[in-house]
CSV table of C-alpha atoms and ligand atoms in Angstrom, one decimal:
chain,number,residue,atom,x,y,z
C,1,MET,CA,20.6,30.8,-5.8
C,2,SER,CA,19.1,30.5,-2.3
C,3,GLN,CA,21.0,28.5,0.3
C,4,ILE,CA,20.0,24.9,0.9
C,5,GLN,CA,19.5,24.1,4.6
C,6,LEU,CA,19.0,20.8,6.3
C,7,ARG,CA,17.2,21.0,9.7
C,8,PRO,CA,15.0,19.0,12.0
C,9,ALA,CA,11.3,18.9,11.0
C,10,ASN,CA,8.6,20.2,13.3
C,11,TRP,CA,4.8,20.2,13.3
C,12,GLU,CA,4.6,23.5,11.4
C,13,ASP,CA,6.3,21.7,8.4
C,14,ILE,CA,3.6,19.1,8.0
C,15,PRO,CA,1.6,20.9,5.3
C,16,ALA,CA,4.8,21.3,3.2
C,17,ILE,CA,5.8,17.7,3.9
C,18,GLN,CA,2.4,16.6,2.6
C,19,VAL,CA,2.9,18.6,-0.6
C,20,VAL,CA,6.3,16.9,-1.2
C,21,ARG,CA,4.9,13.4,-0.4
C,22,ASN,CA,2.1,13.9,-3.0
C,23,ALA,CA,4.3,15.4,-5.7
C,24,VAL,CA,6.6,12.4,-6.3
C,25,ARG,CA,6.5,10.4,-9.5
C,26,GLU,CA,7.7,7.0,-8.0
C,27,ASN,CA,6.7,5.4,-4.8
C,28,ARG,CA,3.4,7.3,-5.0
C,29,LEU,CA,0.7,6.7,-2.5
C,30,SER,CA,-1.8,4.2,-3.8
C,31,VAL,CA,-4.5,6.4,-2.4
C,32,PRO,CA,-3.5,10.1,-2.7
C,33,GLY,CA,-3.8,12.0,0.5
C,34,SER,CA,-4.2,8.8,2.6
C,35,ILE,CA,-1.5,9.7,5.0
C,36,LYS,CA,-3.1,12.1,7.5
C,37,ASP,CA,-1.4,15.0,9.3
C,38,ALA,CA,-1.8,13.2,12.6
C,39,ASP,CA,0.1,10.2,11.3
C,40,VAL,CA,3.0,12.5,10.3
C,41,ALA,CA,2.9,14.2,13.6
C,42,SER,CA,3.1,10.9,15.4
C,43,TYR,CA,6.2,9.8,13.5
C,44,LEU,CA,7.8,13.2,14.0
C,45,LYS,CA,7.3,13.4,17.8
C,46,GLU,CA,6.4,10.0,19.2
C,47,ARG,CA,7.8,7.2,17.0
C,48,GLY,CA,10.7,9.0,15.6
C,49,ARG,CA,12.1,12.2,14.2
C,50,GLY,CA,12.2,14.1,10.8
C,51,TRP,CA,14.4,16.4,8.8
C,52,VAL,CA,13.6,18.8,6.0
C,53,CYS,CA,15.7,20.4,3.2
C,54,GLU,CA,14.8,24.0,2.6
C,55,VAL,CA,15.7,26.2,-0.3
C,56,GLY,CA,15.0,29.7,0.9
C,57,ASP,CA,11.7,29.3,2.7
C,58,ARG,CA,10.5,26.4,0.5
C,59,ILE,CA,10.7,22.8,1.7
C,60,VAL,CA,11.9,20.6,-1.2
C,61,GLY,CA,12.4,17.3,0.6
C,62,PHE,CA,12.1,15.4,3.9
C,63,SER,CA,13.0,12.3,5.7
C,64,ILE,CA,11.4,10.6,8.7
C,65,ALA,CA,13.1,7.9,10.9
C,66,ASP,CA,10.9,5.5,12.9
C,67,ALA,CA,12.8,4.3,16.0
C,68,ALA,CA,9.9,2.1,17.1
C,69,ASP,CA,10.3,0.1,13.9
C,70,ALA,CA,14.1,0.7,13.3
C,71,SER,CA,13.1,1.9,9.9
C,72,ILE,CA,13.1,4.8,7.4
C,73,TRP,CA,9.4,5.7,7.3
C,74,ALA,CA,9.8,8.3,4.6
C,75,LEU,CA,12.4,9.9,2.2
C,76,PHE,CA,11.0,12.1,-0.5
C,77,LEU,CA,12.1,15.0,-2.7
C,78,LEU,CA,10.3,17.2,-5.1
C,79,PRO,CA,11.1,15.7,-8.6
C,80,GLU,CA,13.0,18.8,-9.7
C,81,TRP,CA,15.3,18.5,-6.7
C,82,GLU,CA,16.4,15.0,-7.4
C,83,GLY,CA,20.0,14.2,-8.3
C,84,GLN,CA,21.7,17.0,-6.3
C,85,GLY,CA,22.8,15.1,-3.2
C,86,LEU,CA,19.8,16.1,-1.0
C,87,GLY,CA,18.4,12.6,-0.8
C,88,ARG,CA,21.7,11.3,0.5
C,89,GLN,CA,21.9,14.1,3.1
C,90,LEU,CA,18.3,13.5,4.3
C,91,LEU,CA,19.0,9.8,4.6
C,92,ASP,CA,22.3,10.3,6.5
C,93,ALA,CA,20.5,12.5,9.0
C,94,ALA,CA,17.8,9.8,9.6
C,95,CYS,CA,20.3,6.9,9.8
C,96,ASP,CA,22.6,8.8,12.1
C,97,TRP,CA,19.7,9.5,14.5
C,98,LEU,CA,18.6,5.9,14.4
C,99,PHE,CA,22.1,4.6,15.1
C,100,ALA,CA,22.3,7.1,18.0
C,101,GLN,CA,19.2,5.5,19.4
C,102,GLY,CA,21.0,2.2,19.6
C,103,VAL,CA,19.5,0.7,16.4
C,104,LYS,CA,21.9,-1.9,14.9
C,105,GLU,CA,20.1,-2.5,11.6
C,106,ILE,CA,17.9,-0.1,9.7
C,107,ARG,CA,15.2,-1.4,7.4
C,108,LEU,CA,12.9,0.0,4.7
C,109,SER,CA,11.0,-1.1,1.7
C,110,THR,CA,10.6,0.6,-1.7
C,111,ASP,CA,9.2,-0.1,-5.1
C,112,ALA,CA,11.5,-2.3,-7.1
C,113,ARG,CA,13.4,-1.0,-10.2
C,114,THR,CA,12.8,2.7,-9.1
C,115,ARG,CA,15.4,5.4,-8.7
C,116,ALA,CA,15.1,4.9,-5.0
C,117,HIS,CA,16.0,1.2,-5.3
C,118,GLY,CA,19.2,2.0,-7.2
C,119,PHE,CA,19.9,4.9,-4.8
C,120,TYR,CA,19.8,2.6,-1.7
C,121,LEU,CA,22.0,-0.1,-3.3
C,122,HIS,CA,24.5,2.6,-4.4
C,123,LEU,CA,24.7,3.7,-0.8
C,124,GLY,CA,25.4,0.3,0.6
C,125,TRP,CA,22.0,-1.1,1.5
C,126,GLN,CA,21.5,-4.8,1.2
C,127,GLU,CA,18.5,-6.5,-0.4
C,128,ALA,CA,16.6,-8.7,2.1
C,129,GLY,CA,13.7,-10.2,0.1
C,130,THR,CA,10.5,-9.0,-1.4
C,131,LYS,CA,7.2,-8.1,0.2
C,132,CYS,CA,4.0,-9.7,-1.0
C,133,ASN,CA,3.0,-6.3,-2.6
C,134,GLY,CA,6.2,-6.5,-4.7
C,135,GLU,CA,8.2,-3.9,-2.8
C,136,VAL,CA,11.9,-4.8,-2.2
C,137,ARG,CA,13.1,-5.0,1.4
C,138,LEU,CA,16.4,-3.3,2.2
C,139,THR,CA,18.6,-3.2,5.3
C,140,PHE,CA,21.5,-1.2,6.3
C,141,ARG,CA,24.2,-1.6,9.0
C,142,ARG,CA,26.9,1.1,9.4
C,143,ASN,CA,29.7,-1.4,8.7
C,144,HIS,CA,28.0,-2.2,5.3
C,145,THR,CA,28.5,1.4,4.1
C,146,LEU,CA,30.3,1.4,0.8
C,147,GLN,CA,30.1,5.1,0.2
C,148,GLY,CA,30.0,6.2,3.8
C,149,ALA,CA,33.4,7.9,3.7
C,150,ASN,CA,32.1,10.2,1.1
C,151,ARG,CA,29.4,11.8,3.3
C,152,SER,CA,28.4,15.4,2.8
C,153,THR,CA,26.5,18.0,4.8
C,154,CYS,CA,23.9,20.5,3.7
C,155,GLN,CA,25.4,23.9,2.8
S,201,LIG,C1,15.1,8.3,-4.0
S,201,LIG,C2,15.5,9.8,-3.7
S,201,LIG,C3,15.2,10.2,-2.3
S,201,LIG,C4,17.0,10.0,-4.0
S,201,LIG,O1,17.4,11.3,-3.8
S,201,LIG,P1,18.4,12.1,-4.7
S,201,LIG,O2,18.6,13.5,-4.1
S,201,LIG,O3,17.9,12.1,-6.1
S,201,LIG,O4,19.7,11.2,-4.6
S,201,LIG,P2,21.2,11.8,-4.5
S,201,LIG,O5,21.4,12.9,-5.5
S,201,LIG,O6,21.4,12.2,-3.0
S,201,LIG,O7,22.1,10.6,-4.8
S,201,LIG,C5,23.0,10.0,-3.9
S,201,LIG,C6,23.9,9.1,-4.7
S,201,LIG,O8,23.1,8.0,-5.2
S,201,LIG,C7,23.3,7.9,-6.6
S,201,LIG,N1,22.1,7.4,-7.2
S,201,LIG,C8,20.9,8.0,-7.1
S,201,LIG,N2,20.0,7.2,-7.7
S,201,LIG,C9,20.6,6.1,-8.2
S,201,LIG,C10,20.2,5.0,-8.9
S,201,LIG,N3,18.9,4.8,-9.3
S,201,LIG,N4,21.1,4.1,-9.2
S,201,LIG,C11,22.4,4.2,-8.8
S,201,LIG,N5,22.9,5.3,-8.1
S,201,LIG,C12,22.0,6.2,-7.8
S,201,LIG,C13,23.7,9.2,-7.0
S,201,LIG,O9,24.4,9.2,-8.3
S,201,LIG,C14,24.6,9.7,-5.9
S,201,LIG,O10,25.8,9.1,-6.0
S,201,LIG,P3,27.2,9.8,-5.6
S,201,LIG,O11,26.9,10.6,-4.3
S,201,LIG,O12,28.2,8.7,-5.4
S,201,LIG,O13,27.6,10.7,-6.7
S,201,LIG,C15,14.7,10.7,-4.7
S,201,LIG,O14,15.0,10.3,-6.0
S,201,LIG,C16,13.2,10.7,-4.5
S,201,LIG,O15,12.7,11.4,-3.7
S,201,LIG,N6,12.5,9.8,-5.3
S,201,LIG,C17,11.0,9.8,-5.3
S,201,LIG,C18,10.5,9.3,-4.0
S,201,LIG,C19,11.0,8.0,-3.6
S,201,LIG,O16,11.0,7.0,-4.3
S,201,LIG,N7,11.4,8.0,-2.3
S,201,LIG,C20,11.9,6.7,-1.7
S,201,LIG,C21,10.8,6.0,-1.0
S,201,LIG,S1,11.4,4.6,-0.1
């Protein structure tokens, strides 16, 4: 099997990032294709940073942290790559970077009762209300980590 690599994302990765974003089964875009390449580029270089997981030369997942909003802007895997620890590694990379920027509390929102909802709770995120569109708000502080001692790195 090809080696799995976690690395910082760059502009050349944007087409593959878009493929992953539009392939998910939950937390789908309400309007497919509505996130433009220029939006992704802005989050990668201006507002924040991103990371990708590659298997061979194929990008199978990505995360993007938004320092301007102290949030996780994106965390997505191809469905067939779920459940293998890659989401956790991509989330760790994004959170580590935000904390290194001086962020004290990271936030995000996700559709309720999805795999992602349970994933964040499992990793120590706290529920912080519901948005008017029904998404659940979640927050994370490093000292809230329940599973933090059990961190892993990409092989
Ligand atoms: C949400 C998502 C990123 C999770 O990634 P993943 O690679 O499948 O998750 P991992 O395998 O890294 O799971 C990490 C841990 O969370 C646990 N976990 C995952 N989903 C869980 C759930 N719904 N409930 C409880 N625990 C869960 C895993 O068992 C694992 O636990 P362990 O490390 O203690 O053994 C992925 O499923 C995904 O891309 N979903 C579709 C897109 C999406 O909804 N993105 C989030 C937008 S906010």
